[in-house]
XYZ file of C-alpha atoms in Angstrom:
152
model
C 0.000 0.000 0.000
C 1.233 3.468 -0.746
C 2.045 5.654 2.244
C -0.394 6.713 4.883
C -1.472 9.881 3.116
C -5.112 9.784 1.991
C -4.511 12.191 -0.893
C -1.414 12.068 -3.067
C -0.262 14.184 -5.984
C 0.902 12.006 -8.912
C 4.451 13.328 -8.411
C 4.487 11.479 -5.053
C 3.644 8.162 -6.739
C 6.188 5.606 -7.890
C 6.448 5.282 -11.657
C 3.088 4.158 -12.942
C 0.290 4.979 -15.328
C -3.295 6.154 -14.910
C -5.866 4.810 -17.358
C -9.631 4.569 -17.712
C -11.315 1.458 -16.332
C -11.832 -1.284 -18.899
C -15.101 -3.215 -19.233
C -14.045 -5.979 -16.823
C -13.019 -3.429 -14.189
C -16.316 -1.579 -14.590
C -18.216 -4.835 -14.015
C -16.003 -5.722 -11.015
C -16.641 -2.310 -9.438
C -20.391 -2.569 -10.102
C -20.548 -5.998 -8.440
C -18.802 -4.723 -5.315
C -20.946 -1.580 -5.317
C -24.077 -3.764 -5.303
C -22.941 -5.561 -2.135
C -22.867 -2.375 -0.084
C -25.891 -0.807 -1.759
C -27.955 -3.875 -0.899
C -26.899 -3.728 2.748
C -27.662 0.021 3.018
C -31.038 -0.276 1.333
C -29.946 2.334 -1.195
C -28.802 4.936 1.370
C -25.244 5.887 0.445
C -24.738 8.859 2.757
C -21.608 8.974 4.892
C -23.384 8.254 8.189
C -25.161 5.169 6.839
C -22.004 3.849 5.191
C -19.928 4.476 8.298
C -22.397 2.663 10.573
C -22.536 -0.232 8.111
C -18.728 -0.404 7.933
C -18.516 -0.487 11.746
C -21.215 -3.151 12.019
C -19.771 -5.406 9.293
C -16.205 -5.087 10.581
C -17.358 -5.878 14.151
C -19.284 -8.907 12.897
C -16.280 -10.113 10.935
C -14.003 -9.661 13.966
C -16.456 -11.511 16.236
C -16.717 -14.473 13.881
C -14.839 -17.583 14.974
C -14.474 -18.666 11.349
C -13.515 -15.469 9.513
C -13.801 -15.480 5.760
C -11.172 -13.772 3.643
C -11.970 -10.049 3.956
C -11.013 -9.118 0.371
C -14.594 -8.928 -0.882
C -15.626 -6.734 2.052
C -12.534 -4.534 1.708
C -13.151 -4.077 -2.006
C -16.864 -3.380 -1.519
C -16.264 -0.753 1.168
C -13.380 0.690 -0.862
C -15.710 1.164 -3.822
C -18.361 2.688 -1.528
C -15.782 5.073 -0.074
C -14.586 6.042 -3.542
C -18.120 6.602 -4.805
C -18.836 8.816 -1.799
C -15.713 10.872 -2.538
C -16.639 11.161 -6.224
C -20.014 12.577 -5.149
C -18.283 15.152 -2.922
C -15.416 16.138 -5.230
C -16.438 17.336 -8.696
C -14.172 16.050 -11.423
C -12.841 13.059 -9.495
C -13.322 9.777 -11.321
C -12.383 6.145 -11.047
C -9.220 5.171 -12.892
C -6.687 2.352 -12.825
C -3.213 3.085 -11.519
C -0.679 0.503 -12.684
C 2.875 0.224 -11.424
C 5.365 -2.607 -10.850
C 3.045 -4.122 -8.223
C 0.127 -4.318 -10.625
C -3.133 -2.456 -11.213
C -5.231 -0.747 -8.555
C -8.488 1.165 -8.803
C -8.005 4.748 -7.617
C -9.679 8.124 -7.876
C -7.964 10.771 -9.954
C -8.725 14.268 -11.139
C -8.279 14.957 -14.872
C -6.881 18.478 -14.405
C -5.364 18.717 -10.941
C -2.546 16.547 -9.619
C -4.649 14.488 -7.242
C -4.907 10.726 -6.686
C -6.805 8.965 -3.881
C -6.524 5.260 -3.002
C -9.858 4.360 -1.336
C -9.565 0.569 -1.625
C -6.014 0.527 -0.237
C -7.125 2.814 2.574
C -9.875 0.405 3.600
C -7.460 -2.535 3.289
C -4.952 -0.867 5.629
C -7.619 -0.253 8.262
C -9.715 -3.416 7.979
C -9.794 -5.420 11.183
C -8.607 -2.605 13.439
C -10.361 0.541 12.227
C -11.736 2.521 15.162
C -15.442 3.225 15.328
C -16.510 5.930 12.864
C -13.213 5.626 10.941
C -15.057 5.508 7.608
C -16.823 8.850 8.134
C -13.769 10.582 9.595
C -11.562 9.333 6.781
C -14.066 10.450 4.125
C -14.214 13.894 5.730
C -10.395 14.127 5.981
C -9.925 13.147 2.342
C -12.638 15.564 1.242
C -10.974 18.404 3.146
C -7.496 17.555 1.828
C -8.709 17.188 -1.741
C -10.634 20.461 -1.622
C -7.468 22.207 -0.435
C -5.684 20.898 -3.539
C -8.583 21.505 -5.919
C -9.487 24.946 -4.598
C -12.900 26.395 -5.314
C -12.807 25.636 -9.029
C -12.617 21.814 -8.787
């Protein structure tokens, strides 16, 4: 995972490329999006998503026979990214590819701004404090707006 910074300018990234999502990646993201949307009954506001994240993580931690968390991490990463896209005009899903492989990220087409929502969830999964999801979304929004300025 790249650094602990929620918002990175491309100059801070190792050598890699940003590209549009291909059809398979669009389907993959849609499938993971459906998981969270179904659990929230269509409510995708930050409070609902944060409560759901806390509840699902707590349930996963309490389980004696824990399943691999990748599906949950990816689903909440997509939900986090979608929330940020709704808050930050111009941000869009892209694929960042470097020596480690491809990763879905958010990037701005004009400003030097890249956000790694799935990696952020992966780093926190299993030990995220209560309300981490909402606080992180707010922190990223604030940091991104500082970079984007008023003109997004």
